Coordinates of C-alpha atoms (C1' of nucleotides) in Angstrom, one line a residue:
Chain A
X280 CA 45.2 -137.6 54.0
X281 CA 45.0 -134.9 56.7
X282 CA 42.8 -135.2 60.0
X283 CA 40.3 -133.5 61.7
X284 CA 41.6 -130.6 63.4
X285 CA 40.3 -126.9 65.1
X286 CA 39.8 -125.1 61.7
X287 CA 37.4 -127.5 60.8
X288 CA 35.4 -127.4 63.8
X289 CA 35.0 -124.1 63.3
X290 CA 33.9 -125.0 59.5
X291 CA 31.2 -127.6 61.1
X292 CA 29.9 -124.5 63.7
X293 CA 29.4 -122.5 60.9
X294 CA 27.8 -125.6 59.0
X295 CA 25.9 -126.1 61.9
X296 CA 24.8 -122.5 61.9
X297 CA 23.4 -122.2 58.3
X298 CA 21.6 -125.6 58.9
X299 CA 20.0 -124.4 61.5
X300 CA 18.9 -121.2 59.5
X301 CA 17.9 -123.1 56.2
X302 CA 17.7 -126.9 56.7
X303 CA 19.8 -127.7 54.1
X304 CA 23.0 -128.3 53.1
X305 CA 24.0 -125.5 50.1
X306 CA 26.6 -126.2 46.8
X307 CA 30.0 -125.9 47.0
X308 CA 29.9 -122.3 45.6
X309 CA 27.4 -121.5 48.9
X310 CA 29.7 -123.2 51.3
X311 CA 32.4 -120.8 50.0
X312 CA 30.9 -118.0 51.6
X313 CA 29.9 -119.7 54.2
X314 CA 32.8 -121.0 55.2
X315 CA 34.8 -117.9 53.9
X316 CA 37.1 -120.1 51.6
X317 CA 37.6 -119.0 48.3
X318 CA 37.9 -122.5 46.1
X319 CA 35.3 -125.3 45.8
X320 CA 37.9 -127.8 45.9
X321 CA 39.0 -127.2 49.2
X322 CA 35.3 -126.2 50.4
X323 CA 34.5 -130.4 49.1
X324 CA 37.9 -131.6 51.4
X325 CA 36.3 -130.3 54.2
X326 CA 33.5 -131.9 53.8
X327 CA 35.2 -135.2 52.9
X328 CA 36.7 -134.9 56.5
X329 CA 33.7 -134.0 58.2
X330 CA 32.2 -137.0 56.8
X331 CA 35.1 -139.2 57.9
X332 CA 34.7 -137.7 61.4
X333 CA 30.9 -138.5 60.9
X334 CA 29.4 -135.5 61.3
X335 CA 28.0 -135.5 57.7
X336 CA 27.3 -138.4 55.2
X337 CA 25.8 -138.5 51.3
X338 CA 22.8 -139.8 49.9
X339 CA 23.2 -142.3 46.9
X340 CA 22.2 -139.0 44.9
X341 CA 25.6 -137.6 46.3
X342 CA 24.0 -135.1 48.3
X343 CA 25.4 -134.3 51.9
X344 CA 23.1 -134.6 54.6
X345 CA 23.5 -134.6 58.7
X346 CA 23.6 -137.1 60.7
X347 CA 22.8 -137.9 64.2
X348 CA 25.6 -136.2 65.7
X349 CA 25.7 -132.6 63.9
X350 CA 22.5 -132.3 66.1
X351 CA 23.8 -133.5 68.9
X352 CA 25.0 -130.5 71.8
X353 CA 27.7 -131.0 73.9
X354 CA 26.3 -131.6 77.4
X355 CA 28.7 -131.2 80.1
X356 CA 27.4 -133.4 83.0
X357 CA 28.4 -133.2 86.9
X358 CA 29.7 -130.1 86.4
X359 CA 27.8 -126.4 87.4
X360 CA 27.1 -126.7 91.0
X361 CA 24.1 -124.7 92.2
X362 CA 25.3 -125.1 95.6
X363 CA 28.4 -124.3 96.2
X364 CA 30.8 -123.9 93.3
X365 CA 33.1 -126.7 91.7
X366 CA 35.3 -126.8 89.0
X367 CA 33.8 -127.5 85.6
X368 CA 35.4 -130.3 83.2
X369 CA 36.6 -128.7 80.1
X370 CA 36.3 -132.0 78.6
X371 CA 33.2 -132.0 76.5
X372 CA 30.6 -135.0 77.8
X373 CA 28.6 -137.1 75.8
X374 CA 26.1 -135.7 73.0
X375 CA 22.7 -135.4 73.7
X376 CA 19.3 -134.5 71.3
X377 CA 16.8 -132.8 73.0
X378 CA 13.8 -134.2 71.0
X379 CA 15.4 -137.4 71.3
X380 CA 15.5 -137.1 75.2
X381 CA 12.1 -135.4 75.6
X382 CA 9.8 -137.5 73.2
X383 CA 9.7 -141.4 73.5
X384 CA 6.5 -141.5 71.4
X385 CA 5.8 -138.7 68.7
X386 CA 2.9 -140.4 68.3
X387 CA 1.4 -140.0 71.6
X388 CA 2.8 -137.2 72.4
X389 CA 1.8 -133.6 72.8
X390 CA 3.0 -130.0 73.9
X391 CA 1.0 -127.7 76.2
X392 CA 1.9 -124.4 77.7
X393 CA 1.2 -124.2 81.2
X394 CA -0.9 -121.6 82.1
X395 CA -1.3 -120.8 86.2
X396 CA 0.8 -121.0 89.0
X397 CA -0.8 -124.0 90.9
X398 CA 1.9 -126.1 90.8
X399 CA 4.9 -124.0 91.4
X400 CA 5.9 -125.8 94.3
X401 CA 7.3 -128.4 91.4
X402 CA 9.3 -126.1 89.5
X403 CA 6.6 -125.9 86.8
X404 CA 5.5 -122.1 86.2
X405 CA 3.2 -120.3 84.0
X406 CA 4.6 -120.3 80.5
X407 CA 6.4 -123.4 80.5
X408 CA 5.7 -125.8 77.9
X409 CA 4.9 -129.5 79.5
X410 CA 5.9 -132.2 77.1
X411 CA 2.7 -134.9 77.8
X412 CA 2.4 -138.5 76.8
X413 CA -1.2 -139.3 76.3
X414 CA -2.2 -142.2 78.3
X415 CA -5.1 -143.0 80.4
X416 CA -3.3 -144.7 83.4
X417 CA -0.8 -143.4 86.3
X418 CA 0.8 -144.1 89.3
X419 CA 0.6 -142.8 92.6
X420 CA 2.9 -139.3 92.4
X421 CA 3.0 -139.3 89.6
X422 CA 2.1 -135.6 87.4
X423 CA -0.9 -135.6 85.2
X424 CA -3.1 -133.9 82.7
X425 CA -6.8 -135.1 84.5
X426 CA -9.8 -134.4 82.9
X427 CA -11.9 -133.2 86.1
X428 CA -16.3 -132.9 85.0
X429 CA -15.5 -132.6 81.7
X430 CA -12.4 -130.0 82.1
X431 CA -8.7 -130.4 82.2
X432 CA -6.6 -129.8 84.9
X433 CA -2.5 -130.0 85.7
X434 CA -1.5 -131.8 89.1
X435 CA -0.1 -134.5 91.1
X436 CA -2.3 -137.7 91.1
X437 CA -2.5 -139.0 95.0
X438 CA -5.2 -141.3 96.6
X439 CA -6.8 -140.9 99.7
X440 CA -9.2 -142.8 101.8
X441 CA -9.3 -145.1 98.4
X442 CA -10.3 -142.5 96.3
X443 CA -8.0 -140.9 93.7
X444 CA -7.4 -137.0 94.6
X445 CA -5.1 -134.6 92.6
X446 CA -2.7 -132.3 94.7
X447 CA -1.3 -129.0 93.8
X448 CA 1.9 -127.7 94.1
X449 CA 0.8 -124.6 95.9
X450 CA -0.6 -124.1 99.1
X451 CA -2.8 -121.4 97.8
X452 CA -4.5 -123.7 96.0
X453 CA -7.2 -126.7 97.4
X454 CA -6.6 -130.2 96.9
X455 CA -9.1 -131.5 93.9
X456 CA -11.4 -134.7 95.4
X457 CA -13.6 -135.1 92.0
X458 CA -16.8 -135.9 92.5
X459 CA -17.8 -137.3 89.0
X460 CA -15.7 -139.4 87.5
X461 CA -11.7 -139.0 87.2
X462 CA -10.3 -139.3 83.8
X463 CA -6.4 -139.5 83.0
X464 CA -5.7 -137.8 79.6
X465 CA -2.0 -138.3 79.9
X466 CA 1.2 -138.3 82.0
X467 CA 3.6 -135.2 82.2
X468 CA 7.3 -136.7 81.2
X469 CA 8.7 -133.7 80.5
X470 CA 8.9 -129.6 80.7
X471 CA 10.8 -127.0 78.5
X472 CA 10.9 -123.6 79.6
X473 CA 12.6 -120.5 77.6
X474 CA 14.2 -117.6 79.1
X475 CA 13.6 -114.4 77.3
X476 CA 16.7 -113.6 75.0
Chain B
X285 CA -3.6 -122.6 38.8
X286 CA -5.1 -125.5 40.3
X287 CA -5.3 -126.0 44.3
X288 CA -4.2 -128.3 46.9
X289 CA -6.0 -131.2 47.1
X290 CA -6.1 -135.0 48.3
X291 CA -3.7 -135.9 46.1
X292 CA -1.2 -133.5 47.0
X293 CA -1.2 -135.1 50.6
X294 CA 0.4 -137.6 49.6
X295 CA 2.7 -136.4 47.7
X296 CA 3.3 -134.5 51.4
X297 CA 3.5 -137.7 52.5
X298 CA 6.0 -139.6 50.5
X299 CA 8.2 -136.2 50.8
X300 CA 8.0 -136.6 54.6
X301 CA 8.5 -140.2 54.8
X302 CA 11.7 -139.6 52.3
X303 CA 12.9 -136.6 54.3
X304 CA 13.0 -138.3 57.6
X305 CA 15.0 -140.6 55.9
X306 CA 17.1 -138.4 54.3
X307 CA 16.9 -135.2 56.0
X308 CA 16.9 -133.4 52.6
X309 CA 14.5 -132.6 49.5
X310 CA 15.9 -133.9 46.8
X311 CA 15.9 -133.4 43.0
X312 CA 13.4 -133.4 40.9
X313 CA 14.8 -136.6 38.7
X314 CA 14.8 -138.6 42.0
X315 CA 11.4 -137.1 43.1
X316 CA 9.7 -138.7 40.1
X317 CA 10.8 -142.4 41.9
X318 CA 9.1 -140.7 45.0
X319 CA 6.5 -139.6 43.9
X320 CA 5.5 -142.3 41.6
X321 CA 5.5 -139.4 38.4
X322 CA 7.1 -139.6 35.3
X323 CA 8.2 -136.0 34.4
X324 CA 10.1 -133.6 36.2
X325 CA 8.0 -130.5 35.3
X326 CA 4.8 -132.2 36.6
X327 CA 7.2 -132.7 40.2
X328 CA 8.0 -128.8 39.9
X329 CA 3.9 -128.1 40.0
X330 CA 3.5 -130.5 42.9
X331 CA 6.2 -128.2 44.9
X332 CA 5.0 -125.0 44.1
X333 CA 1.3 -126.1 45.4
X334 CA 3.2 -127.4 48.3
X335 CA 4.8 -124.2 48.7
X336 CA 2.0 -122.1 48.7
X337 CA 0.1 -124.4 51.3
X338 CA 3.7 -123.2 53.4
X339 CA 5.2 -126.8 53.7
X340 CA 8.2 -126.2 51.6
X341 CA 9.7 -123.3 50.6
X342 CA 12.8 -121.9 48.9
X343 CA 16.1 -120.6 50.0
X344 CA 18.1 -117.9 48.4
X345 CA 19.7 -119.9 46.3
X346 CA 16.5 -121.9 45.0
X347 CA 17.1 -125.3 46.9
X348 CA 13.4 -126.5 48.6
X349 CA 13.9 -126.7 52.1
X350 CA 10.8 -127.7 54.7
X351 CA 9.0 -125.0 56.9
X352 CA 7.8 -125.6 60.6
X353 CA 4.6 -126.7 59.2
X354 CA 6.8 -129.8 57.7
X355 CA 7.4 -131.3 61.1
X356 CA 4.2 -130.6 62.6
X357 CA 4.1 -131.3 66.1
X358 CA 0.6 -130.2 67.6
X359 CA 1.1 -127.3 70.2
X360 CA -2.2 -126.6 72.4
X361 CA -1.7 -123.4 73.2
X362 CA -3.6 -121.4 76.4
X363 CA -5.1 -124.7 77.3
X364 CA -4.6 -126.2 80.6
X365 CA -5.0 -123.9 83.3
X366 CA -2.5 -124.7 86.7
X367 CA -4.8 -122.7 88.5
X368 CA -8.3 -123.4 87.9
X369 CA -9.5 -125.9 85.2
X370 CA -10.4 -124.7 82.3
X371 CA -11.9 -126.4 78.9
X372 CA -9.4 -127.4 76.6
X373 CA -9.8 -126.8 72.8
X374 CA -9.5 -129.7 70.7
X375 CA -8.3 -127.7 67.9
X376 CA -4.8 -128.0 67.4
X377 CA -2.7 -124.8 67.6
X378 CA 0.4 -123.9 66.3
X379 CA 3.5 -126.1 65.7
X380 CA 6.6 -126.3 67.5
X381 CA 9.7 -127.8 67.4
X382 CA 11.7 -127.9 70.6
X383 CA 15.4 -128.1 69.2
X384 CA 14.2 -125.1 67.6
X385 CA 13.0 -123.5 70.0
X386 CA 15.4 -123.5 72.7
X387 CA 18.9 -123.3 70.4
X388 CA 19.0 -120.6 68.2
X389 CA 22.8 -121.0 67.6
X390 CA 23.8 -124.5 67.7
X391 CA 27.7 -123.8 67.9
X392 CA 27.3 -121.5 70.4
X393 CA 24.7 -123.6 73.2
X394 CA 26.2 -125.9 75.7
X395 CA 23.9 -128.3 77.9
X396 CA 24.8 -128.4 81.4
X397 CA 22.9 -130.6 84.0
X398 CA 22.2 -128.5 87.0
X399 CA 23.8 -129.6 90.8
X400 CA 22.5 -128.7 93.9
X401 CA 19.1 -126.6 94.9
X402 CA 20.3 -122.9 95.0
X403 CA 17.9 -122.0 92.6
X404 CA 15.0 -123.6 92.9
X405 CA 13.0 -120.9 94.0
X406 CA 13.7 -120.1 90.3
X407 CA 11.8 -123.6 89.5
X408 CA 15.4 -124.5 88.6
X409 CA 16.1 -128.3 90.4
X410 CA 18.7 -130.6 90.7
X411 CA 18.9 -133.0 87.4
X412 CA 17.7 -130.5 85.0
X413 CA 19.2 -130.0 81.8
X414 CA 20.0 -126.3 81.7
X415 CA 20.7 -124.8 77.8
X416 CA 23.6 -122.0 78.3
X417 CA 24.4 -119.6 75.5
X418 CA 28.0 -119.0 76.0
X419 CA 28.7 -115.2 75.6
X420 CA 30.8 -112.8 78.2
X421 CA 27.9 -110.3 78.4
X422 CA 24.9 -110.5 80.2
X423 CA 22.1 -108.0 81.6
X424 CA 21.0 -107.7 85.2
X425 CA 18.5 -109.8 86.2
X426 CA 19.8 -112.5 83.8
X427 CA 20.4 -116.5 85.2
X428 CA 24.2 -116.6 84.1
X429 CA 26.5 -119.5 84.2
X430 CA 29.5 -117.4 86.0
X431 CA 32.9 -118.2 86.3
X432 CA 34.0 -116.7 90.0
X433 CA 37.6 -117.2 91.0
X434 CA 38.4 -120.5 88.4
X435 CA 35.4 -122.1 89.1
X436 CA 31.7 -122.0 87.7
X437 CA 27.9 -121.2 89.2
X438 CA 24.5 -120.9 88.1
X439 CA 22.9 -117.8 90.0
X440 CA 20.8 -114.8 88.8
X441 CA 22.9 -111.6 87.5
X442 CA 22.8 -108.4 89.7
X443 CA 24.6 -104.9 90.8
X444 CA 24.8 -103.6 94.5
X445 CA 26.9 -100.7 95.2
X446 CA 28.4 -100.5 91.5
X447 CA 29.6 -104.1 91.5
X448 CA 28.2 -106.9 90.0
X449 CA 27.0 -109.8 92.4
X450 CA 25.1 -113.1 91.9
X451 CA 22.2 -114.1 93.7
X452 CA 20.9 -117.9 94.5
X453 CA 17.4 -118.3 94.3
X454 CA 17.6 -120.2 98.2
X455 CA 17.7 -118.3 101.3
X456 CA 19.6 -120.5 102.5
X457 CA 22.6 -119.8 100.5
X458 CA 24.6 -116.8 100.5
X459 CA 24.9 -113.9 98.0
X460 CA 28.7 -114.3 96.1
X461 CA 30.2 -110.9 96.1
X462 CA 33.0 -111.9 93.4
X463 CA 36.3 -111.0 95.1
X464 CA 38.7 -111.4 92.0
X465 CA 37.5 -110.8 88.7
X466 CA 33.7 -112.0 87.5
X467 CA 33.9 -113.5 84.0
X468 CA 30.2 -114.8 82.6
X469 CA 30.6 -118.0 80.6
X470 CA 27.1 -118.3 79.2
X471 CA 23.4 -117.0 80.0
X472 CA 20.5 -119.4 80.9
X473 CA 18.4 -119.3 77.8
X474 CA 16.2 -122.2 78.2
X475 CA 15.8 -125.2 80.7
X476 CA 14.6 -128.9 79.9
X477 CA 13.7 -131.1 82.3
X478 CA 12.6 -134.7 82.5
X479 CA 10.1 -137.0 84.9
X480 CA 11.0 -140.3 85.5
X481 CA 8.9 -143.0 83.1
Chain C
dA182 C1' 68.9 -121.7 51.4
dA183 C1' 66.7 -125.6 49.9
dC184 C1' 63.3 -129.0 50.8
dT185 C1' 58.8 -130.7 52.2
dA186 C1' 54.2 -130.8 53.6
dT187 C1' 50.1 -128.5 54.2
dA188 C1' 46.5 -125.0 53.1
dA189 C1' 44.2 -122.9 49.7
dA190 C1' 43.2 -121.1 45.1
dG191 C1' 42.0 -121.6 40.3
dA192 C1' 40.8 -123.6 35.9
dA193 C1' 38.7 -127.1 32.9
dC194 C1' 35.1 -130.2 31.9
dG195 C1' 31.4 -133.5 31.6
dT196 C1' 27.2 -134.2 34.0
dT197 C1' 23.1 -133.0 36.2
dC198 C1' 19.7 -129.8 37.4
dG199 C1' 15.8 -126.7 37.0
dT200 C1' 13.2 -124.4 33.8
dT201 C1' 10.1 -123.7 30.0
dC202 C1' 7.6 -125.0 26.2
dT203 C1' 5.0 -128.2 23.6
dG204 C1' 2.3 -132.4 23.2
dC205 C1' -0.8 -136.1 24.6
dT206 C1' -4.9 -138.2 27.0
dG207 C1' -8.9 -138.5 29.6
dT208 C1' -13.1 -136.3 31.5
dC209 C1' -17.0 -133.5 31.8
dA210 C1' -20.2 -130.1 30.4
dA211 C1' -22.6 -127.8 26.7
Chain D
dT165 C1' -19.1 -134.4 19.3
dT166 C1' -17.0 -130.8 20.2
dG167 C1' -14.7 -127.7 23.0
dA168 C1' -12.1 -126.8 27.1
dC169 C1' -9.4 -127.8 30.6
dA170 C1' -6.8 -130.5 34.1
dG171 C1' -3.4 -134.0 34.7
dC172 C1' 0.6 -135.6 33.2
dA173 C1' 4.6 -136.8 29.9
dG174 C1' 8.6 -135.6 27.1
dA175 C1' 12.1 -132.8 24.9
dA176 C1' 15.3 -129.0 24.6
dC177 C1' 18.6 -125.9 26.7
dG178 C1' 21.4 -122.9 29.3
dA179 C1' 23.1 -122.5 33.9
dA180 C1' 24.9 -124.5 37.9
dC181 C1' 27.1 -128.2 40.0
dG182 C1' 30.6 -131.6 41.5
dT183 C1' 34.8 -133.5 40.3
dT184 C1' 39.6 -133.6 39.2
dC185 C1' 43.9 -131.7 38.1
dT186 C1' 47.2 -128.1 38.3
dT187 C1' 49.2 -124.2 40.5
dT188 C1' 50.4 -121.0 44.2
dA189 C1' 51.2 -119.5 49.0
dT190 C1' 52.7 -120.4 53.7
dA191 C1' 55.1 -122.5 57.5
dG192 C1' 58.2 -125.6 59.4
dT193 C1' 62.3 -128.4 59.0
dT194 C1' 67.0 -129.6 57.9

DNA sequence: AACTATAAAGAACGTTCGTTCTGCTGTCAA
DNA sequence: TTGACAGCAGAACGAACGTTCTTTATAGTT
């Protein structure tokens, strides 16, 4: 039996690739052109070893499906400083799923672009998409999505003189002291932004 | 032709339930046990109404694959205002899928946590996940992950004086004017980030 | 130059798949 | 009470599929 090596990587890229196009994994006779190999056989012993490496695995139809860690991207940690330069690991970190990382709760959770520059001060700008557990408590400091007299609002929950207030992230813009009542319609946990290609 | 109705749902449902499971649409022999029907050509109609109500569709080479519409994550889009509150819309809007969103080419997108503050005027902190194409070719004006003299920085992309320099998004850190040669290593396509729990 | 292992191609074959067509059963309106 | 149609079952069939076995090409070693 022969072991993973380079050429297959490059097989599991280009696996990668077409999954990400179609969500599926073709026959043998797709993966041929694919892969750019000629003979089914040889198409299934690649397969066989990215199974074994546990990229892939098959039903108990026989079918070949992903698993966890086709998905996962390399993430290189500790390594591009923003300050000053430093020398980047070649070594590939540990894996890492986006969704996985961003949603907790699918349930519970929901996507909304930002829209506005009030809170800019935190990084978050117009067009980002905030990743928002709904949930109707918070802490002190911590970002939410408040429903202010009936409207929603983006900003950083903080009390003052016992009374809950909600701060932006921008100087232009004035602290929120509601007047009605102050209702929490969920807590930001995360933000996705996307840089035009 | 008949139309979608209530009972189609949950053949949607079972389909979903079994593809989260098995992250792949089966045959139709083994979507009779699914489904709870007892002939295949029956399973066939129940796809092609599925189809046409854009939950499944086909590829190329015939095999059902799910759409976005599958996976349905609710998006409220133009919703909460930064600025000024604004009503939010009950109504949910499209779907979105953030793996899908940010990596458009698995084999070629690295995740690299971001060090240090020299970009956060760019909204770009310390601790966020930054998703890097690599490529060698960049425009002006793009974030690029650049490799200057062996060693790797996250800085915006521009030209003074015919040469190519990168610029932090901090006053308080210099312009690099690349002495040796300037190699990119990847552009700055999207950025995740995530708030403590 | 012969040997060996690996990488890849090719052929053969039984099984399974998707498709299509026909048949059955219940329901509802005329 | 008959017709019509929708919902579903079942059979038939050719094409495609996965598997296995055999063969060829290439590279490295002795």
């Amino acid at each position: 039996m022969t072991e993973f090596n380079i050429k297959d990587t490059e097989y599991l890229n280009k696996l990668q690739d077409y999954y990400a196009d179609w969500k599926n994994i073709p026959s043998y006779a797709r993966l041929c052109e694919v892969f750019g190999i000629a003979s089914k056989s040889w198409v299934k012993a690649v397969l066989v070893r990215l199974s074994e490496a546990d990229f892939i695995e098959r039903t108990p139809d026989g079918a070949w499906i992903p698993t966890r860690q086709f998905f996962a991207r390399p993430h290189a940690e500790s390594t591009v400083q923003a300050g000053m330069p430093v020398a980047i690991s070649a070594t590939q970190g540990d894996f890492f799923i986006i969704d996985e990382m961003l949603i907790e709760t699918p349930s519970k959770t929901t996507l909304i672009t930002v829209k506005g520059d009030s809170m800019i001060d935190a990084g978050i700008h117009e067009g980002d998409v905030a990743v928002v557990e709904k949930r109707m408590t918070a802490n002190i400091g911590d970002i939410v999505i408040a429903i202010v007299d009936d409207e929603f609002t983006l900003k950083t929950l903080d009390r003052e003189n016992g009374a809950f207030i909600l701060r932006p992230a921008n100087p232009a813009y004035p602290v929120i002291r509601p007047q009605g009542t102050l209702e929490i319609f969920g807590v930001l946990t995360g933000l996705v932004r996307k840089y035009r290609k």
